[in-house]
Coordinates of C-alpha atoms and ligand atoms in Angstrom, one line a residue:
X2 CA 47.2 42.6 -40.7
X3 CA 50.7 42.1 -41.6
X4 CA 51.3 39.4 -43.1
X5 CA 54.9 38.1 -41.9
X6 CA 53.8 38.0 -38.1
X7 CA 49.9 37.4 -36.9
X8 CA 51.4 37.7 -33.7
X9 CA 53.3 41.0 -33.3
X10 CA 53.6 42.0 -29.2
X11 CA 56.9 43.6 -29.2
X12 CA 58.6 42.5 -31.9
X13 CA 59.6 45.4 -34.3
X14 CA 61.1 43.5 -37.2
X15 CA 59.4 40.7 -39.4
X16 CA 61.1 37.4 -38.5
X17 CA 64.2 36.3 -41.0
X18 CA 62.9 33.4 -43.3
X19 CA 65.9 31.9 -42.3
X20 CA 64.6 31.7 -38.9
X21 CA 60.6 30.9 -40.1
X22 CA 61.8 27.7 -41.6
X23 CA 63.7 27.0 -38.6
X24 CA 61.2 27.2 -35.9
X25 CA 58.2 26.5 -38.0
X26 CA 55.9 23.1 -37.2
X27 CA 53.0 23.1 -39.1
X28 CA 54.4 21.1 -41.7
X29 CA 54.4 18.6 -39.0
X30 CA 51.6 19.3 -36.0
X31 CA 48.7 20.1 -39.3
X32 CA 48.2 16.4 -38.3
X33 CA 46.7 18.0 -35.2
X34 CA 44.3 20.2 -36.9
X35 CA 41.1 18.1 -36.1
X36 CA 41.9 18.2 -32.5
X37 CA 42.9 21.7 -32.3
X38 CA 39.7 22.6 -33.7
X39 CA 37.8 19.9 -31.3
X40 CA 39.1 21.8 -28.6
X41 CA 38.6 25.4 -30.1
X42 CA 34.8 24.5 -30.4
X43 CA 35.1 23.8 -26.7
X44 CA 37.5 26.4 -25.5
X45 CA 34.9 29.0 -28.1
X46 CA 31.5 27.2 -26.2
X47 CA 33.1 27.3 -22.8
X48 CA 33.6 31.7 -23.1
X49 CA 30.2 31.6 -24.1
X50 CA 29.0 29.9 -21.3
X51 CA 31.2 32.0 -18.9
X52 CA 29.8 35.5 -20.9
X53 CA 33.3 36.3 -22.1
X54 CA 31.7 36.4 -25.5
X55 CA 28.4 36.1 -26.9
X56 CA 26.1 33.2 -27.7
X57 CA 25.9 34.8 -31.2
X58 CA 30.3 35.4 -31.2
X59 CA 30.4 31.6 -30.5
X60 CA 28.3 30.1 -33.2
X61 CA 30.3 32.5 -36.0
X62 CA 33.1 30.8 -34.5
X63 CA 32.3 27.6 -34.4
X64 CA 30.9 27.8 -37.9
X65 CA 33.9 29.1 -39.2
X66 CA 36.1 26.9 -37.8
X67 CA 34.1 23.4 -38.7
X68 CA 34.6 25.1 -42.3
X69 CA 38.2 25.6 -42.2
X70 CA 38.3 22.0 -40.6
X71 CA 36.2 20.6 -44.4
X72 CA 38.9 22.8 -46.1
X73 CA 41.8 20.7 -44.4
X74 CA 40.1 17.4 -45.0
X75 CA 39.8 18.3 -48.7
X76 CA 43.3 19.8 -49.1
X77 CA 41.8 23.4 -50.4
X78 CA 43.0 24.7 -47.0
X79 CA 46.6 26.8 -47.5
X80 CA 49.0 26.7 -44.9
X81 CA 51.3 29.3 -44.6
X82 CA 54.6 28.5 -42.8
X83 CA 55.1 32.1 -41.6
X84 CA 52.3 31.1 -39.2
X85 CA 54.6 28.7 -37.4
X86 CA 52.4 26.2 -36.2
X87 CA 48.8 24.3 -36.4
X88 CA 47.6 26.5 -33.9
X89 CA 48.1 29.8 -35.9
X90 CA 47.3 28.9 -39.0
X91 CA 43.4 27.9 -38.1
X92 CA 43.3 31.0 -35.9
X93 CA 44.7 32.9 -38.5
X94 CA 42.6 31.8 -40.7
X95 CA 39.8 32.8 -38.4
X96 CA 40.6 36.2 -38.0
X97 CA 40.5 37.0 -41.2
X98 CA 37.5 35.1 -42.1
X99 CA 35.3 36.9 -39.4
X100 CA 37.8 39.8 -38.4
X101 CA 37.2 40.9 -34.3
X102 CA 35.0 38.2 -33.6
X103 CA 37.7 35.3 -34.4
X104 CA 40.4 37.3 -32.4
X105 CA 38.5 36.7 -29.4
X106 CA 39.0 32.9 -29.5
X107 CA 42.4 33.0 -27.8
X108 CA 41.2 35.0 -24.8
X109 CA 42.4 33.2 -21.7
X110 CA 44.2 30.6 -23.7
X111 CA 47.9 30.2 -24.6
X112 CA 49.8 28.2 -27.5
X113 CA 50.9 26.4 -24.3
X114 CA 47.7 24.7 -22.8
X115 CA 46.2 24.6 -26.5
X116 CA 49.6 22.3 -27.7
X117 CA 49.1 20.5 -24.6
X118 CA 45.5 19.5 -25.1
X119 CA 45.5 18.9 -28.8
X120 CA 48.1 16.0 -27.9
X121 CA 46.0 14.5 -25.2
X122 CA 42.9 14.3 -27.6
X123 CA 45.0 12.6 -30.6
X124 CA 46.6 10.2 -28.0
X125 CA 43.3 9.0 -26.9
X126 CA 42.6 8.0 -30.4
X127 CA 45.5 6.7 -30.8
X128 CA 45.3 4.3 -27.9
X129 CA 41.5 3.3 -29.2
X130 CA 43.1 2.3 -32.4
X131 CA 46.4 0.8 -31.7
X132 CA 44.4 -1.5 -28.7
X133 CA 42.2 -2.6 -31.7
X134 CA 44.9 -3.9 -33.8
X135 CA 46.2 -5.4 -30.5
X136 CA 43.0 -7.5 -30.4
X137 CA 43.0 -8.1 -34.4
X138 CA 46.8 -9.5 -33.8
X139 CA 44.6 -11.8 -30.6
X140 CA 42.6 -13.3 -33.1
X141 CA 44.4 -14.2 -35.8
X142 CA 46.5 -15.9 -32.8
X143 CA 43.7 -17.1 -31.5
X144 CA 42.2 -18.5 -35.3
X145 CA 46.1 -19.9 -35.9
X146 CA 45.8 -22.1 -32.1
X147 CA 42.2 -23.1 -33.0
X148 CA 43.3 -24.6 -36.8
X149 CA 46.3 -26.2 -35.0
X150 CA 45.3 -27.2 -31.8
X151 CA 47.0 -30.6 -32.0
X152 CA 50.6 -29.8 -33.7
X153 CA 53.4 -30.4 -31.0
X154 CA 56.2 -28.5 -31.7
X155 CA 59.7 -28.7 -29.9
X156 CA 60.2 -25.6 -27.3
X157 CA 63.6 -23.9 -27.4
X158 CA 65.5 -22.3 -24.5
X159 CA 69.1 -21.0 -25.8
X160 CA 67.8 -22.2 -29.1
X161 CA 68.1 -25.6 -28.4
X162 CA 65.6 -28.5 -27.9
X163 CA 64.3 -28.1 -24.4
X164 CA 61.1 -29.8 -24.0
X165 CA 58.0 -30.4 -26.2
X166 CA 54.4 -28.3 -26.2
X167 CA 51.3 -27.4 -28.3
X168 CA 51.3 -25.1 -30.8
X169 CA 48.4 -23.4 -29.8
X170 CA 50.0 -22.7 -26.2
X171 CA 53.0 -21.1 -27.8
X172 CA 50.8 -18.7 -29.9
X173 CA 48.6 -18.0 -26.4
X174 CA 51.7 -16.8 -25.2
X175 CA 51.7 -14.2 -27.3
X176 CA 48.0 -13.0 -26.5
X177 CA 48.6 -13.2 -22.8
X178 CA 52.0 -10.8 -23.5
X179 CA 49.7 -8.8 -25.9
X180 CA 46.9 -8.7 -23.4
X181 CA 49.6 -6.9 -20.8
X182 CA 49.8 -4.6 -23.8
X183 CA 46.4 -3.6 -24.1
X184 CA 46.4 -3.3 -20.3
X185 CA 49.1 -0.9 -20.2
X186 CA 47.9 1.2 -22.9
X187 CA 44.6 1.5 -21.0
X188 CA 46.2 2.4 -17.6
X189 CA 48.1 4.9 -19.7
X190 CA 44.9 6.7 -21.1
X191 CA 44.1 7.1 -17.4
X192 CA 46.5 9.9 -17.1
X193 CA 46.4 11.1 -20.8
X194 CA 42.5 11.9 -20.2
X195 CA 42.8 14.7 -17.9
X196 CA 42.4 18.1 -19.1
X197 CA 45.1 21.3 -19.5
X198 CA 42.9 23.3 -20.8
X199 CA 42.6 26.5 -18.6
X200 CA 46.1 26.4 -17.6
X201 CA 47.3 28.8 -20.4
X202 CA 50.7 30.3 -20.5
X203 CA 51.5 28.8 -16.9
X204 CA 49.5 30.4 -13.7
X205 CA 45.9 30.6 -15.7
X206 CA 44.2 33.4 -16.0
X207 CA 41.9 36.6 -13.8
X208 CA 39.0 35.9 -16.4
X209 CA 36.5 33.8 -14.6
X210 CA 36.4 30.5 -17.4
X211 CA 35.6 27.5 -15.9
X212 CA 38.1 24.5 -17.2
X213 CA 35.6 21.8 -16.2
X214 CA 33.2 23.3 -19.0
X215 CA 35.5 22.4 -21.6
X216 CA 36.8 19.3 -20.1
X217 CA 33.3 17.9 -20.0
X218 CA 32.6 18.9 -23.8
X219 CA 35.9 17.2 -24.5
X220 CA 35.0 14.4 -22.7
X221 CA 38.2 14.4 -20.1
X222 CA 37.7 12.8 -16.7
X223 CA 39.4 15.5 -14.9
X224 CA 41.2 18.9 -15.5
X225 CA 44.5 19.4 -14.3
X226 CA 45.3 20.4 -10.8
X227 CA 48.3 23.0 -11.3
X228 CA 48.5 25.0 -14.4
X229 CA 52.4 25.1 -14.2
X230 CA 52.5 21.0 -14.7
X231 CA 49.5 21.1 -17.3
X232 CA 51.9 23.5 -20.0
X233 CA 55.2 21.5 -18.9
X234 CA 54.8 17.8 -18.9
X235 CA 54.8 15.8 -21.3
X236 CA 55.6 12.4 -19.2
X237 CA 52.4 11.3 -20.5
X238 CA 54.1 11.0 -24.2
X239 CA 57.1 9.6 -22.7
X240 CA 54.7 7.0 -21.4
X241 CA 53.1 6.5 -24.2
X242 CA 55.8 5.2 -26.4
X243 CA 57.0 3.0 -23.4
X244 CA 53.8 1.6 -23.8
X245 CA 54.8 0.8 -27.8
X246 CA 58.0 -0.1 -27.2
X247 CA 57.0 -2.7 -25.3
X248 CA 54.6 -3.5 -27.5
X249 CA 57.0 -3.3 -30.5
X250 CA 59.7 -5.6 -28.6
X251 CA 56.9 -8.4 -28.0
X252 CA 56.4 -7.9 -32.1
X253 CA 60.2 -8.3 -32.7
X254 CA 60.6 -11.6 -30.5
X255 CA 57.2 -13.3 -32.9
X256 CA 59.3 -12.0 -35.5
X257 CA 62.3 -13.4 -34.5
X258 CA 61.1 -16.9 -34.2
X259 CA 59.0 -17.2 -36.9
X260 CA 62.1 -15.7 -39.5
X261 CA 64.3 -18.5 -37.7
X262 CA 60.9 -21.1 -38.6
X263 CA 61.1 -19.8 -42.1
X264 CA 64.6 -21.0 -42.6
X265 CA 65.5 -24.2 -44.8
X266 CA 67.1 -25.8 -41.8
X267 CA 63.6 -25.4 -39.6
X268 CA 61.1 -25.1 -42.1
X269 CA 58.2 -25.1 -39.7
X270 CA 55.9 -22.1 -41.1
X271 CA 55.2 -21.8 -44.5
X272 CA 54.5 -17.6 -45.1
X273 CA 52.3 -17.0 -48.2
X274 CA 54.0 -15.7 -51.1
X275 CA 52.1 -12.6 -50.7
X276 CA 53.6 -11.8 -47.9
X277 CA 57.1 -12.9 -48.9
X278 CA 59.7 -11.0 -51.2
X279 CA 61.9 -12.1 -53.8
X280 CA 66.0 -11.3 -54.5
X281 CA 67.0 -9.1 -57.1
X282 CA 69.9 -11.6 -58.1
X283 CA 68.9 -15.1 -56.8
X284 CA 65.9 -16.4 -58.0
X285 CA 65.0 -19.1 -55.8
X286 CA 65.2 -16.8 -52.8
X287 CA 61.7 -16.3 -50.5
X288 CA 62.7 -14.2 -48.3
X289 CA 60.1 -13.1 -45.0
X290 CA 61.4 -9.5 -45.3
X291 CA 57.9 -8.0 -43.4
X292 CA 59.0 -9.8 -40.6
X293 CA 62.5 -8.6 -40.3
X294 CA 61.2 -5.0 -41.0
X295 CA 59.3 -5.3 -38.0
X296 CA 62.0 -6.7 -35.9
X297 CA 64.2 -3.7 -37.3
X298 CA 61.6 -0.7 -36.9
X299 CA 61.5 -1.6 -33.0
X300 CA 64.8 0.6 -33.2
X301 CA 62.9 3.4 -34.2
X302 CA 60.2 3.2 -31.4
X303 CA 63.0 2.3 -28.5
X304 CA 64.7 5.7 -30.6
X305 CA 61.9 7.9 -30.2
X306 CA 61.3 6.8 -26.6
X307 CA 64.9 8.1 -26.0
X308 CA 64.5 11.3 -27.9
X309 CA 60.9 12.1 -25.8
X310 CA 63.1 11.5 -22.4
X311 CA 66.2 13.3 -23.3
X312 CA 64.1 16.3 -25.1
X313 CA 63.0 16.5 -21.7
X314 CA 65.4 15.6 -19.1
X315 CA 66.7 18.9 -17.3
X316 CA 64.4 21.5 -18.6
X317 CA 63.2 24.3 -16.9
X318 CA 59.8 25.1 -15.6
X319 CA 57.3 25.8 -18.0
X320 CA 57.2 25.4 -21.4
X321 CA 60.0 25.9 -23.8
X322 CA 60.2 25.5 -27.1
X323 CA 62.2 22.4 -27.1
X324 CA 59.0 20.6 -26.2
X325 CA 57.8 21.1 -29.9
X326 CA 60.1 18.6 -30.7
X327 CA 57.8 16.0 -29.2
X328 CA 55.3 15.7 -32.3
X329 CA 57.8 13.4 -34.5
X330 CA 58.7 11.0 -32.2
X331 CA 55.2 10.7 -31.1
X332 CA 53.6 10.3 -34.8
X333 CA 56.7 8.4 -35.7
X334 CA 56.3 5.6 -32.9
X335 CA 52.2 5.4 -33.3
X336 CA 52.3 5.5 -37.2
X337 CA 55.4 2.9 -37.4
X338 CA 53.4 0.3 -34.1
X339 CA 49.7 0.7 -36.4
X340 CA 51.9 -0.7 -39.6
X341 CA 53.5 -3.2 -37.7
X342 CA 50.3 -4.8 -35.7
X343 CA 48.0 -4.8 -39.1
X344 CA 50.9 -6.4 -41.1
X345 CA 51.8 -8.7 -38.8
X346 CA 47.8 -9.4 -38.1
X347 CA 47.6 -10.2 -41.9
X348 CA 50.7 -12.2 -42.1
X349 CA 49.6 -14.3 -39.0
X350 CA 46.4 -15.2 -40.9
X351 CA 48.4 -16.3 -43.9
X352 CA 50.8 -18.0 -42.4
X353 CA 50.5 -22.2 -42.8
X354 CA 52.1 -24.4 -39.8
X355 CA 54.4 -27.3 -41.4
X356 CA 53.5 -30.1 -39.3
X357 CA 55.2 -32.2 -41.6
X358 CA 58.6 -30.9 -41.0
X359 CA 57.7 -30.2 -37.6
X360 CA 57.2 -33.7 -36.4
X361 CA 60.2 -34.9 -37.9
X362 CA 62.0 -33.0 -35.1
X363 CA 60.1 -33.5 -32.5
X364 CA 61.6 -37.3 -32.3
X365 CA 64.8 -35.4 -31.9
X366 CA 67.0 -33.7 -28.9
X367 CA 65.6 -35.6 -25.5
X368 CA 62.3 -33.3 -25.2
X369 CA 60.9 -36.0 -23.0
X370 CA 64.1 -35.7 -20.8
X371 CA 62.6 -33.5 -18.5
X372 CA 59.1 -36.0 -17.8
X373 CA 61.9 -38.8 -18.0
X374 CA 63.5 -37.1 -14.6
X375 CA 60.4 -36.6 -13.2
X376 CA 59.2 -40.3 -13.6
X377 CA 62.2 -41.3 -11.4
X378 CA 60.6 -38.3 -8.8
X379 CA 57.6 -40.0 -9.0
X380 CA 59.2 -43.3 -8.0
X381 CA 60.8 -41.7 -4.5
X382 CA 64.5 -40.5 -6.8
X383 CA 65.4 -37.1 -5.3
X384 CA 65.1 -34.9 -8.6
X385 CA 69.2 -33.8 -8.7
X386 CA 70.2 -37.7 -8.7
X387 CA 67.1 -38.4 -11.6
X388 CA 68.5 -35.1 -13.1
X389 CA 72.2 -37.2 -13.3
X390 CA 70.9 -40.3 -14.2
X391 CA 68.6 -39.1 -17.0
X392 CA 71.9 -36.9 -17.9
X393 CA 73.7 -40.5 -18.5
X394 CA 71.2 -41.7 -20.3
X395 CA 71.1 -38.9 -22.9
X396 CA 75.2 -39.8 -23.2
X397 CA 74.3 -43.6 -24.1
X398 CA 71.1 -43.0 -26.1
X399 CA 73.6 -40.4 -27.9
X400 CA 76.5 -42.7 -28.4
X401 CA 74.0 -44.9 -29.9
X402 CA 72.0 -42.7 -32.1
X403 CA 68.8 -43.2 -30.8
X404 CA 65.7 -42.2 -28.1
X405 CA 64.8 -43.2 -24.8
X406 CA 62.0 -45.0 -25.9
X407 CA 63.7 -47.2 -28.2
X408 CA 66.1 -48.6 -25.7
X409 CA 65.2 -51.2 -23.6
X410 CA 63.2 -52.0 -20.2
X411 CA 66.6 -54.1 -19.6
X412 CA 69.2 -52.0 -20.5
X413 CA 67.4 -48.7 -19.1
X414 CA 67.0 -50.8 -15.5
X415 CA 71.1 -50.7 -15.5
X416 CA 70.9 -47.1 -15.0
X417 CA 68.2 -47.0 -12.3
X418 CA 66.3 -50.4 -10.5
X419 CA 63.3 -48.1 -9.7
X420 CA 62.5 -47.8 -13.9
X421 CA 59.4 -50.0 -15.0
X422 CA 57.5 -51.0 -17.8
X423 CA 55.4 -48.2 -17.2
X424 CA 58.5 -45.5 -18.2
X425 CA 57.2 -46.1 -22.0
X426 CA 53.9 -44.2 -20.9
X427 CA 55.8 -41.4 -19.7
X428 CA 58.5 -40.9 -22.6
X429 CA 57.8 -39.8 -26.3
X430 CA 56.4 -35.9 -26.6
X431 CA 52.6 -37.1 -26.9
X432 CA 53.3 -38.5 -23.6
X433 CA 54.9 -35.5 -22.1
X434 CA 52.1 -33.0 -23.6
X435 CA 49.6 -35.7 -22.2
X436 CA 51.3 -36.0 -18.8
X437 CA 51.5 -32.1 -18.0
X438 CA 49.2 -31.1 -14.8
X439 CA 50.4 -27.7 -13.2
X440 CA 48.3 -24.9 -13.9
X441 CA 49.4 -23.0 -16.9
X442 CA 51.3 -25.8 -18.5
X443 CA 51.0 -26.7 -22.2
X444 CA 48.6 -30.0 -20.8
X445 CA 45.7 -30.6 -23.9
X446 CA 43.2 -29.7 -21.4
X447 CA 44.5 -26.1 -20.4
X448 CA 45.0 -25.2 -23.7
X449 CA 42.2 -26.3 -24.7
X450 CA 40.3 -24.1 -21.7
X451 CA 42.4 -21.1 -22.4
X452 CA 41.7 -21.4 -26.1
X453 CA 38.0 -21.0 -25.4
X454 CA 38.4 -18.1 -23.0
X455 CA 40.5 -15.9 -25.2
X456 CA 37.6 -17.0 -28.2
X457 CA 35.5 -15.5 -25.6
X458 CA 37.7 -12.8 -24.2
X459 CA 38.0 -11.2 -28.3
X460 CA 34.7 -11.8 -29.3
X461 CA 33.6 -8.9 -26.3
X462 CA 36.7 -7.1 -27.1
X463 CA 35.4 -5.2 -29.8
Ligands
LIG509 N1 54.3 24.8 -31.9 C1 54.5 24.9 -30.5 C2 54.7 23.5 -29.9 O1 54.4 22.5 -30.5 C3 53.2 25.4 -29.8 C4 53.5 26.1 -28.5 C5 54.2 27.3 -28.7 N2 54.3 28.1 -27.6 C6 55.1 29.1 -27.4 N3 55.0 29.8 -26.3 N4 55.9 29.5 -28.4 O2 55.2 23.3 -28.8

């Protein structure tokens, strides 16, 4: 066999090294190899069962090939870069282990259907994984509500004091976006589980396989209904890292609050050391660097969403060999989103709330101005004039330092009559967390129930 080109067809001349190292992959897809083999072993069972080959054919090949797949794992396994890609190195490889026999493994397959499948079976895994660090970043949410299910903490719109809530409501926040996560990921694996196997080049094949043989052994719910979009889609990948990019913005925004929480002026979480760095030049310096790194890699996930869509926007019907530029921003995005949820898992479970600090501001910035407004509701004050009278009262209580609460009944009455002794029930942010009722709201007792469900919702989430 010569060496410079296992596949020859027409081509006279051995390809130019210039051009090998050009168009060559393998240094990138040998991640694939365990699912190329996976669905060799299939694709090898499946000719058997169809009498293409023999029962006896198979089991050499399958043989062979679980041994090349030990030589990977172990690193004894060279690749050659002349053989372009995963794909033709283990079949290579084949060939010359067990000569004729392992040159019948590509009958009625193509590079094409082969690429196609071995990205749908590492996806899958992918999605099992990355929806398990989803639920591991749940719980430690979860364990951080439970261990602070009493801390009030002011809640920001534009930054600024808007109105008070429980800490443990603010981290459920984050589970319930997270939950959407997981749920999108798992709608997604709805369309990444279908088989292309069978497809090859583009229009199938006159052998008589049978696609559903495979796709069963791979464990597919369905095969693909038209060869031509099985070999040239790859919307599924596009969708995929949608999926983590949404996942990686709902990583930057935690990241995002707690770096402005870390800060001398808030000082509301207290990040262990551990998980902190350190300045080369100023030596006080604790800086929350994992965080900010996981705001800033969100840039490369949103970059390799827009490199899978424009890699693909205009191209002709079927495959081309642009489409092997889909591997790196697909490892890229799932490698870079697996780092990210385990750190920020880890960091979540050593991270210390600062109640201390916390409360100090909570006195501050009219929280209760919002429960103020709706007092005067309650006591028959259409809500835009409560709105303007609770406004003036913020001006005075400003001019004069100081909070509702601590002016008095009288001098409270000369902005509305209808205000009563029983305003000091509804003002201060214990009150205002005490007074919540709408579904949903930060109110003790729906936390408190939501709390419970997600304890219960992770526990039979793997
Ligand atoms: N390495 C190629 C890729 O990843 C495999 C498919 C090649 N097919 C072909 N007809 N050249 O896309």
């Amino acid at each position: 066999m010569d060496k410079k080109r296992f596949v020859e067809g027409r081509l006279k001349k051995s390809t130019s090294s210039d051009v090998l190292s050009f168009t060559e992959s393998v240094s990138i897809d040998w991640r694939l190899y365990k699912y190329d083999i996976k669905g060799s072993i299939a694709h090898a069972t499946m000719l058997a069962k169809c009498q293409i080959i023999t029962d006896n054919e198979r089991d050499i090949i399958v043989r062979t090939l679980k041994k090349i797949e030990d030589e990977i794992s172990d690193g004894s396994f060279e690749f050659k870069t002349e053989l372009e890609d995963i794909h033709m190195n283990i079949e290579s490889a084949l060939s010359e282990r067990i000569g004729d026999v392992g040159k019948k493994l590509h009958t009625a397959r193509s590079r094409n259907d082969q690429v196609a499948l071995d990205l749908r079976l590492w996806m899958r895994d992918q999605i099992n994984d990355i929806s398990g660090l989803l639920t591991r970043l749940q719980k430690a949410l979860v364990l951080s509500g439970r261990d602070n299910i009493d801390v009030i903490i002011p809640g920001f719109t534009h930054l600024q004091h808007a109105q008070p809530l429980l800490l443990p409501h603010y981290l459920l926040a984050y589970a319930e976006m997270i939950e959407r996560d997981k749920g999108r990921l798992k709608d997604c694996l709805k369309r990444v589980n279908v088989s292309p196997l069978g497809a090859c080049a583009m229009t199938g094949t006159t052998l008589a396989t049978d696609p559903m043989v495979t796709a069963d052994l791979l464990g597919f719910d369905s095969v693909c209904h038209n060869s031509l979009d099985a070999v040239s889609d790859r919307d599924f990948c596009v969708e995929f890292v949608s999926c983590l990019s949404v996942i990686s913005m709902h990583l930057s925004r935690i990241c995002e609050d707690w770096i402005i929480w870390a800060s001398e002026e808030f000082g509301f979480v207290d990040i262990d050391d551990s998980y902190c760095t350190g300045s080369s030049i100023m030596p006080q310096k604790k800086n929350p660097d994992c965080l900010e790194l996981i705001r800033g890699k969100c840039s490369r996930i949103y970059g390799d969403l827009v490199s899978l869509l424009t890699l693909m926007k205009g191209l002709p019907l079927a495959y081309n060999r642009d489409m092997q530029e889909d591997k790196e921003p697909l490892f890229n995005s799932s490698d870079t989103i697996k780092n990210c949820l385990s750190l920020l898992a880890d960091l979540v479970n050593n991270t210390k709330f600062r109640t201390e600090n916390i409360n100090k501001v909570t006195t501050k910035g009219f929280l209760d101005a919002t429960a103020f407004a709706e007092y005067l509701v309650q006591k028959g004050v259409p809500f835009r004039d409560a709105h303007k009278i609770i406004g003036d009262i913020v001006v005075a209580c400003s001019d004069l330092s100081c909070s509702f609460a601590e002016l008095s009944l009288e001098r409270l009455k000369d902005f509305s009559h209808v205000i009563e002794a029983d305003v000091f029930d509804v003002l201060g942010t214990e009150n205002c967390i005490k007074n919540l009722k709408s579904y949903g709201s930060s109110a003790p007792e729906f936390v408190k129930k939501r709390l419970m469900e997600w304890e219960n919702i992770i526990s039979s989430d793997n």
